[in-house]
Amino acid sequence: MDEAIATDLGLDCGQAWADHNKDGSLDVMISTHSGQEDHLYCGKPNGKHWINIKLVGVVSNPEAIGARIAVLAGGKWQYRQNHPISGLGSQNSFRQHFGLGDATLIEKIEVLWPSGYKQSISNIQTNQFITLTEEAANRVNGFAFSDDNNNCIWNEGEMKLEGMNFNLSPVNIKFSSGYAGIYNIGVAAGSYSVQLESNEFWNLNCPVNIDVLGSNNIYNVNLPLVKSQNGYDLKINTGTTAWRRGFASESVVQCSNIGTADAINSRIELTYPQGIVLKSADIMWDAQIGNTYLWYIDTMKAGAFLNIQLRDSVTLDLKVGDEVTLSSYTTADGQDLRITNNTYEFAANIVGAIDPNDILVTPRGKGAEGFIAKEQTLKYHIRFQNVGSYYASRVVLENRLSPHLDWSSFKIESASHEGYDISIDDKGMLRVVFNNIELPDSTQNEAGSHGFFIYSIRPRSDVKGGTKIENSVLISFDYEDPLMSNVVVNTIKYTGNSENGSLIIFPNPVIDYVNIAGDTGNMLQEIPLLHTIRIVNGTGAPVAEIKNTEDYKITAHIGILDAGVYYLTGYDKEGHQYTGKIVKQ
């Protein structure tokens, strides 16, 4: 491209990238508005190598929107998501272009299709256009169960276990047993083994090895678990679709016994906030005390889940923006093995108009950057709604977990519907599939057209201050093209002596007086009190030192310094450092 495309081209409003003339170099079409001319710029080959890939979905949507492509060449991985939209008014080619530098051979191309199937090819020549068609994956399914007689096979009467987390080696795919203990995953041909993820109450003593041959085959493998200790462990979660002022909504309370023994005389308590009224439930409550509703369950069997679907309504006493909390509690006779999961609080904001397919994060954090402590557990709430004209039989959520999150801390909190499959692959792709959901459309049943999935996860223990954790989700109804949600962002606060904050310096450049304050990434009221600021010149020689006792914003006179660039280091009473630079005119 000889033209300077970064210059002012007029009223441009969008761009599209593709290898238009198929010479191995990307070209760009820049569109304008208000009758101005559009511009096509053709890139010139530079002698480096490349590959251009088109994906064709078979089980997934035909354009394979949402598929992830990984290319290994020259010992380096590159990653791309097959999503043509790149910004307002912009849509690129569905073909994915990778620059490969001096590499003459591609060691491997991996495609994670929206169906959940991972496809891999090896030893591909560079400098060509190729098309990869989704293979028909093998399916491995079955259920987890309590192997009471230790014979490694399921016998009539043995309890099926929900909410058990497993890992499939060597591909490192994580999956969970859902309603009635059922799981379902897609794999290529190969040899695999199943391990139980860390669990306080259950062990997988029988080896589970799976030899998968060919493609489009179904393998039924049940997973036998034995008790490591005896007792019940009640757990409760709640969740809701958007609470809209003046509208009805759908909520759910989910109680489960994830222990190894039955819980006798169980009780569920659900307390609504003022301004939200419970209208009905698919399992009627047994008692009501003010805003608290109670259910009595004779026996919660080990491994059993109980979902109570609720229909509630937001009164006009609440205002848009009000934060309200739905509280829940469960207990039973005898000693619970763990009481920390017997209570749950679901906090949400009252909204007006909403985007029905979105993702929320709690806590939202402070400020526009959503600052949180690195020890903070994040709760992600994915909401979806069928706004079509016919019911949806299948809903798929595809959510790429940030590499700054500890994937092993992932925990399902709540879901609006039973019978979903869930897996996390070795690239951190969380995939939740609601099969046979029969979600009504909003024209027939507005309240019932909503659904949600809620999970919690912690940041990695080694994450640094200033790190941004972003999250978004692709939502697919049946086999339509997926919808891209909003993006939520949290930022890790600066903490600890090993991390530096920054200095807020203004004006900069400066002639005479300069204002200086420390910035930890928190809101203004949390700025640190600096006791000393040292100033050095470009050679590192100290030129000034400012002492401070009580001012959070320090005003310093530097008019006596020569013109040039100077570097500042501030210190607070906890020993944290804050750095910045000024330009003295």
Tab-separated table of N, CA, C and O in Angstrom, residues 84-162:
chain	number	residue	atom	x	y	z
A	84	PRO	N	-16.898	-12.123	12.003
A	84	PRO	CA	-16.555	-11.117	10.990
A	84	PRO	C	-16.663	-9.682	11.466
A	84	PRO	O	-16.040	-8.793	10.877
A	85	ILE	N	-17.445	-9.410	12.499
A	85	ILE	CA	-17.680	-8.022	12.902
A	85	ILE	C	-16.476	-7.505	13.681
A	85	ILE	O	-16.000	-8.153	14.605
A	86	SER	N	-15.980	-6.325	13.312
A	86	SER	CA	-14.801	-5.769	13.978
A	86	SER	C	-15.051	-4.372	14.526
A	86	SER	O	-14.125	-3.711	14.957
A	87	GLY	N	-16.278	-3.915	14.512
A	87	GLY	CA	-16.575	-2.585	15.011
A	87	GLY	C	-17.802	-2.020	14.321
A	87	GLY	O	-18.389	-2.647	13.433
A	88	LEU	N	-18.166	-0.817	14.707
A	88	LEU	CA	-19.356	-0.179	14.155
A	88	LEU	C	-19.222	-0.026	12.642
A	88	LEU	O	-18.247	0.544	12.149
A	89	GLY	N	-20.178	-0.553	11.897
A	89	GLY	CA	-20.187	-0.405	10.441
A	89	GLY	C	-19.131	-1.217	9.734
A	89	GLY	O	-18.869	-0.978	8.555
A	90	SER	N	-18.513	-2.190	10.413
A	90	SER	CA	-17.405	-2.943	9.834
A	90	SER	C	-17.693	-4.435	9.881
A	90	SER	O	-18.140	-4.955	10.895
A	91	GLN	N	-17.429	-5.113	8.760
A	91	GLN	CA	-17.559	-6.566	8.696
A	91	GLN	C	-16.511	-7.111	7.756
A	91	GLN	O	-16.446	-6.731	6.588
A	92	ASN	N	-15.661	-7.991	8.263
A	92	ASN	CA	-14.559	-8.522	7.486
A	92	ASN	C	-14.951	-9.818	6.786
A	92	ASN	O	-16.036	-10.354	6.989
A	93	SER	N	-14.029	-10.345	6.012
A	93	SER	CA	-14.229	-11.621	5.351
A	93	SER	C	-14.353	-12.727	6.385
A	93	SER	O	-13.760	-12.676	7.466
A	94	PHE	N	-15.133	-13.782	6.048
A	94	PHE	CA	-15.193	-14.950	6.913
A	94	PHE	C	-13.910	-15.769	6.843
A	94	PHE	O	-13.673	-16.619	7.689
A	95	ARG	N	-13.092	-15.530	5.819
A	95	ARG	CA	-11.816	-16.244	5.721
A	95	ARG	C	-10.831	-15.632	6.717
A	95	ARG	O	-10.723	-14.418	6.814
A	96	GLN	N	-10.120	-16.477	7.440
A	96	GLN	CA	-9.178	-16.022	8.454
A	96	GLN	C	-7.751	-16.086	7.908
A	96	GLN	O	-7.311	-17.141	7.435
A	97	HIS	N	-7.056	-14.943	7.958
A	97	HIS	CA	-5.716	-14.811	7.382
A	97	HIS	C	-4.682	-14.775	8.510
A	97	HIS	O	-4.826	-14.017	9.470
A	98	PHE	N	-3.641	-15.597	8.384
A	98	PHE	CA	-2.562	-15.636	9.368
A	98	PHE	C	-1.232	-15.339	8.677
A	98	PHE	O	-0.882	-15.998	7.687
A	99	GLY	N	-0.509	-14.353	9.179
A	99	GLY	CA	0.853	-14.114	8.722
A	99	GLY	C	1.813	-15.017	9.476
A	99	GLY	O	1.761	-15.105	10.708
A	100	LEU	N	2.719	-15.693	8.760
A	100	LEU	CA	3.562	-16.725	9.364
A	100	LEU	C	5.045	-16.399	9.334
A	100	LEU	O	5.874	-17.240	9.700
A	101	GLY	N	5.406	-15.192	8.882
A	101	GLY	CA	6.814	-14.821	8.878
A	101	GLY	C	7.636	-15.724	7.989
A	101	GLY	O	7.303	-15.967	6.820
A	102	ASP	N	8.733	-16.280	8.513
A	102	ASP	CA	9.635	-17.121	7.729
A	102	ASP	C	9.277	-18.599	7.762
A	102	ASP	O	9.982	-19.424	7.154
A	103	ALA	N	8.223	-18.971	8.489
A	103	ALA	CA	7.843	-20.383	8.587
A	103	ALA	C	7.364	-20.905	7.236
A	103	ALA	O	6.523	-20.286	6.585
A	104	THR	N	7.891	-22.048	6.817
A	104	THR	CA	7.503	-22.637	5.528
A	104	THR	C	6.552	-23.810	5.694
A	104	THR	O	6.031	-24.328	4.711
A	105	LEU	N	6.340	-24.253	6.943
A	105	LEU	CA	5.445	-25.371	7.208
A	105	LEU	C	4.644	-25.078	8.467
A	105	LEU	O	5.194	-24.594	9.457
A	106	ILE	N	3.375	-25.389	8.415
A	106	ILE	CA	2.510	-25.238	9.589
A	106	ILE	C	2.469	-26.579	10.313
A	106	ILE	O	2.050	-27.595	9.747
A	107	GLU	N	2.940	-26.572	11.571
A	107	GLU	CA	2.957	-27.825	12.320
A	107	GLU	C	1.549	-28.331	12.622
A	107	GLU	O	1.285	-29.525	12.550
A	108	LYS	N	0.641	-27.418	12.976
A	108	LYS	CA	-0.692	-27.876	13.361
A	108	LYS	C	-1.701	-26.742	13.215
A	108	LYS	O	-1.385	-25.584	13.453
A	109	ILE	N	-2.916	-27.100	12.813
A	109	ILE	CA	-4.070	-26.200	12.857
A	109	ILE	C	-5.146	-26.891	13.690
A	109	ILE	O	-5.507	-28.041	13.413
A	110	GLU	N	-5.631	-26.205	14.731
A	110	GLU	CA	-6.702	-26.725	15.570
A	110	GLU	C	-7.933	-25.827	15.437
A	110	GLU	O	-7.798	-24.601	15.466
A	111	VAL	N	-9.094	-26.438	15.300
A	111	VAL	CA	-10.354	-25.705	15.236
A	111	VAL	C	-11.271	-26.229	16.330
A	111	VAL	O	-11.533	-27.430	16.412
A	112	LEU	N	-11.703	-25.333	17.198
A	112	LEU	CA	-12.735	-25.675	18.174
A	112	LEU	C	-14.053	-25.142	17.626
A	112	LEU	O	-14.310	-23.940	17.606
A	113	TRP	N	-14.880	-26.060	17.144
A	113	TRP	CA	-16.136	-25.674	16.499
A	113	TRP	C	-17.173	-25.278	17.543
A	113	TRP	O	-17.110	-25.721	18.697
A	114	PRO	N	-18.155	-24.469	17.157
A	114	PRO	CA	-19.222	-24.105	18.105
A	114	PRO	C	-19.970	-25.309	18.658
A	114	PRO	O	-20.555	-25.228	19.738
A	115	SER	N	-19.943	-26.442	17.957
A	115	SER	CA	-20.597	-27.656	18.459
A	115	SER	C	-19.873	-28.236	19.654
A	115	SER	O	-20.382	-29.119	20.339
A	116	GLY	N	-18.633	-27.765	19.916
A	116	GLY	CA	-17.836	-28.302	20.999
A	116	GLY	C	-16.793	-29.300	20.543
A	116	GLY	O	-15.927	-29.722	21.319
A	117	TYR	N	-16.817	-29.668	19.266
A	117	TYR	CA	-15.866	-30.634	18.731
A	117	TYR	C	-14.552	-29.943	18.366
A	117	TYR	O	-14.542	-28.876	17.757
A	118	LYS	N	-13.437	-30.582	18.749
A	118	LYS	CA	-12.114	-30.054	18.408
A	118	LYS	C	-11.532	-30.868	17.258
A	118	LYS	O	-11.411	-32.091	17.345
A	119	GLN	N	-11.167	-30.199	16.190
A	119	GLN	CA	-10.635	-30.826	14.989
A	119	GLN	C	-9.200	-30.368	14.777
A	119	GLN	O	-8.880	-29.185	14.962
A	120	SER	N	-8.320	-31.286	14.388
A	120	SER	CA	-6.903	-30.963	14.270
A	120	SER	C	-6.326	-31.566	12.999
A	120	SER	O	-6.634	-32.718	12.656
A	121	ILE	N	-5.489	-30.791	12.268
A	121	ILE	CA	-4.741	-31.298	11.125
A	121	ILE	C	-3.288	-30.862	11.276
A	121	ILE	O	-2.992	-29.862	11.933
A	122	SER	N	-2.356	-31.608	10.657
A	122	SER	CA	-0.935	-31.357	10.848
A	122	SER	C	-0.203	-31.278	9.514
A	122	SER	O	-0.680	-31.768	8.476
A	123	ASN	N	0.975	-30.644	9.565
A	123	ASN	CA	1.908	-30.570	8.429
A	123	ASN	C	1.243	-30.007	7.175
A	123	ASN	O	1.058	-30.702	6.168
A	124	ILE	N	0.887	-28.734	7.247
A	124	ILE	CA	0.203	-28.053	6.145
A	124	ILE	C	1.175	-27.070	5.513
A	124	ILE	O	1.877	-26.326	6.208
A	125	GLN	N	1.223	-27.047	4.198
A	125	GLN	CA	2.073	-26.109	3.479
A	125	GLN	C	1.523	-24.690	3.620
A	125	GLN	O	0.304	-24.480	3.676
A	126	THR	N	2.418	-23.718	3.676
A	126	THR	CA	2.007	-22.321	3.768
A	126	THR	C	1.645	-21.779	2.393
A	126	THR	O	1.697	-22.481	1.380
A	127	ASN	N	1.242	-20.500	2.370
A	127	ASN	CA	0.956	-19.758	1.130
A	127	ASN	C	-0.140	-20.413	0.307
A	127	ASN	O	0.021	-20.663	-0.892
A	128	GLN	N	-1.269	-20.711	0.953
A	128	GLN	CA	-2.382	-21.283	0.212
A	128	GLN	C	-3.706	-20.932	0.888
A	128	GLN	O	-3.755	-20.586	2.072
A	129	PHE	N	-4.768	-21.022	0.112
A	129	PHE	CA	-6.128	-20.866	0.609
A	129	PHE	C	-6.685	-22.265	0.841
A	129	PHE	O	-6.674	-23.101	-0.071
A	130	ILE	N	-7.159	-22.526	2.052
A	130	ILE	CA	-7.703	-23.847	2.351
A	130	ILE	C	-9.084	-23.705	2.970
A	130	ILE	O	-9.445	-22.653	3.504
A	131	THR	N	-9.878	-24.767	2.857
A	131	THR	CA	-11.202	-24.831	3.469
A	131	THR	C	-11.253	-26.047	4.379
A	131	THR	O	-10.915	-27.159	3.963
A	132	LEU	N	-11.648	-25.835	5.617
A	132	LEU	CA	-11.806	-26.916	6.588
A	132	LEU	C	-13.289	-27.096	6.881
A	132	LEU	O	-13.968	-26.154	7.289
A	133	THR	N	-13.773	-28.310	6.653
A	133	THR	CA	-15.170	-28.635	6.911
A	133	THR	C	-15.269	-29.408	8.217
A	133	THR	O	-14.463	-30.311	8.478
A	134	GLU	N	-16.226	-29.044	9.026
A	134	GLU	CA	-16.388	-29.675	10.332
A	134	GLU	C	-16.627	-31.169	10.190
A	134	GLU	O	-17.513	-31.607	9.446
A	135	GLU	N	-15.834	-31.950	10.890
A	135	GLU	CA	-16.021	-33.385	10.905
A	135	GLU	C	-17.191	-33.747	11.813
A	135	GLU	O	-17.550	-32.992	12.722
A	136	ALA	N	-17.761	-34.906	11.541
A	136	ALA	CA	-18.800	-35.412	12.430
A	136	ALA	C	-18.125	-35.995	13.660
A	136	ALA	O	-17.341	-36.936	13.568
A	137	ALA	N	-18.379	-35.409	14.818
A	137	ALA	CA	-17.681	-35.822	16.036
A	137	ALA	C	-18.309	-37.072	16.638
A	137	ALA	O	-19.493	-37.338	16.480
A	138	ASN	N	-17.478	-37.824	17.322
A	138	ASN	CA	-18.006	-38.898	18.162
A	138	ASN	C	-18.586	-38.291	19.434
A	138	ASN	O	-18.098	-37.279	19.927
A	139	ARG	N	-19.611	-38.933	19.972
A	139	ARG	CA	-20.217	-38.473	21.211
A	139	ARG	C	-19.954	-39.504	22.304
A	139	ARG	O	-20.092	-40.714	22.088
A	140	VAL	N	-19.531	-39.021	23.455
A	140	VAL	CA	-19.372	-39.858	24.639
A	140	VAL	C	-20.367	-39.350	25.677
A	140	VAL	O	-20.348	-38.172	26.020
A	141	ASN	N	-21.239	-40.234	26.125
A	141	ASN	CA	-22.234	-39.813	27.109
A	141	ASN	C	-22.458	-40.912	28.137
A	141	ASN	O	-21.931	-42.019	28.026
A	142	GLY	N	-23.209	-40.582	29.145
A	142	GLY	CA	-23.495	-41.516	30.218
A	142	GLY	C	-23.923	-40.743	31.443
A	142	GLY	O	-24.408	-39.609	31.341
A	143	PHE	N	-23.735	-41.332	32.622
A	143	PHE	CA	-24.100	-40.636	33.848
A	143	PHE	C	-23.143	-41.044	34.970
A	143	PHE	O	-22.513	-42.115	34.945
A	144	ALA	N	-23.012	-40.163	35.955
A	144	ALA	CA	-22.248	-40.460	37.161
A	144	ALA	C	-23.184	-41.083	38.185
A	144	ALA	O	-24.351	-40.686	38.296
A	145	PHE	N	-22.674	-42.055	38.947
A	145	PHE	CA	-23.550	-42.727	39.911
A	145	PHE	C	-22.751	-43.170	41.136
A	145	PHE	O	-21.515	-43.253	41.116
A	146	SER	N	-23.473	-43.455	42.205
A	146	SER	CA	-22.874	-43.948	43.439
A	146	SER	C	-22.733	-45.463	43.343
A	146	SER	O	-23.726	-46.198	43.335
A	147	ASP	N	-21.496	-45.939	43.273
A	147	ASP	CA	-21.210	-47.366	43.108
A	147	ASP	C	-21.212	-48.032	44.485
A	147	ASP	O	-20.163	-48.314	45.076
A	148	ASP	N	-22.405	-48.312	44.991
A	148	ASP	CA	-22.548	-48.760	46.377
A	148	ASP	C	-21.899	-50.119	46.638
A	148	ASP	O	-21.424	-50.382	47.745
A	149	ASN	N	-21.884	-51.006	45.638
A	149	ASN	CA	-21.304	-52.332	45.854
A	149	ASN	C	-19.907	-52.471	45.255
A	149	ASN	O	-19.362	-53.581	45.189
A	150	ASN	N	-19.328	-51.348	44.799
A	150	ASN	CA	-17.944	-51.319	44.319
A	150	ASN	C	-17.666	-52.312	43.192
A	150	ASN	O	-16.561	-52.867	43.105
A	151	ASN	N	-18.649	-52.519	42.312
A	151	ASN	CA	-18.404	-53.423	41.190
A	151	ASN	C	-18.149	-52.677	39.879
A	151	ASN	O	-18.038	-53.281	38.818
A	152	CYS	N	-18.075	-51.337	39.951
A	152	CYS	CA	-17.707	-50.475	38.809
A	152	CYS	C	-18.770	-50.417	37.722
A	152	CYS	O	-18.514	-49.851	36.644
A	153	ILE	N	-19.951	-50.991	37.947
A	153	ILE	CA	-21.037	-50.874	36.977
A	153	ILE	C	-22.293	-50.443	37.719
A	153	ILE	O	-22.436	-50.654	38.935
A	154	TRP	N	-23.197	-49.807	36.967
A	154	TRP	CA	-24.423	-49.319	37.589
A	154	TRP	C	-25.412	-50.455	37.756
A	154	TRP	O	-25.680	-51.222	36.826
A	155	ASN	N	-25.983	-50.561	38.955
A	155	ASN	CA	-27.037	-51.521	39.242
A	155	ASN	C	-28.307	-50.783	39.618
A	155	ASN	O	-28.260	-49.685	40.180
A	156	GLU	N	-29.423	-51.372	39.300
A	156	GLU	CA	-30.721	-50.754	39.578
A	156	GLU	C	-30.799	-50.341	41.042
A	156	GLU	O	-30.466	-51.109	41.953
A	157	GLY	N	-31.193	-49.083	41.262
A	157	GLY	CA	-31.331	-48.553	42.604
A	157	GLY	C	-30.158	-47.711	43.055
A	157	GLY	O	-30.273	-46.983	44.053
A	158	GLU	N	-29.015	-47.810	42.350
A	158	GLU	CA	-27.872	-46.986	42.722
A	158	GLU	C	-28.118	-45.551	42.246
A	158	GLU	O	-28.528	-45.319	41.110
A	159	MET	N	-27.842	-44.611	43.120
A	159	MET	CA	-28.195	-43.215	42.922
A	159	MET	C	-27.327	-42.557	41.845
A	159	MET	O	-26.114	-42.754	41.797
A	160	LYS	N	-27.948	-41.771	40.983
A	160	LYS	CA	-27.229	-40.989	39.974
A	160	LYS	C	-26.857	-39.637	40.574
A	160	LYS	O	-27.656	-39.025	41.276
A	161	LEU	N	-25.642	-39.184	40.295
A	161	LEU	CA	-25.058	-38.033	40.982
A	161	LEU	C	-24.937	-36.834	40.050
A	161	LEU	O	-24.298	-36.927	38.984
A	162	GLU	N	-25.516	-35.727	40.470
A	162	GLU	CA	-25.459	-34.488	39.694
A	162	GLU	C	-24.342	-33.587	40.222
A	162	GLU	O	-23.921	-33.692	41.379
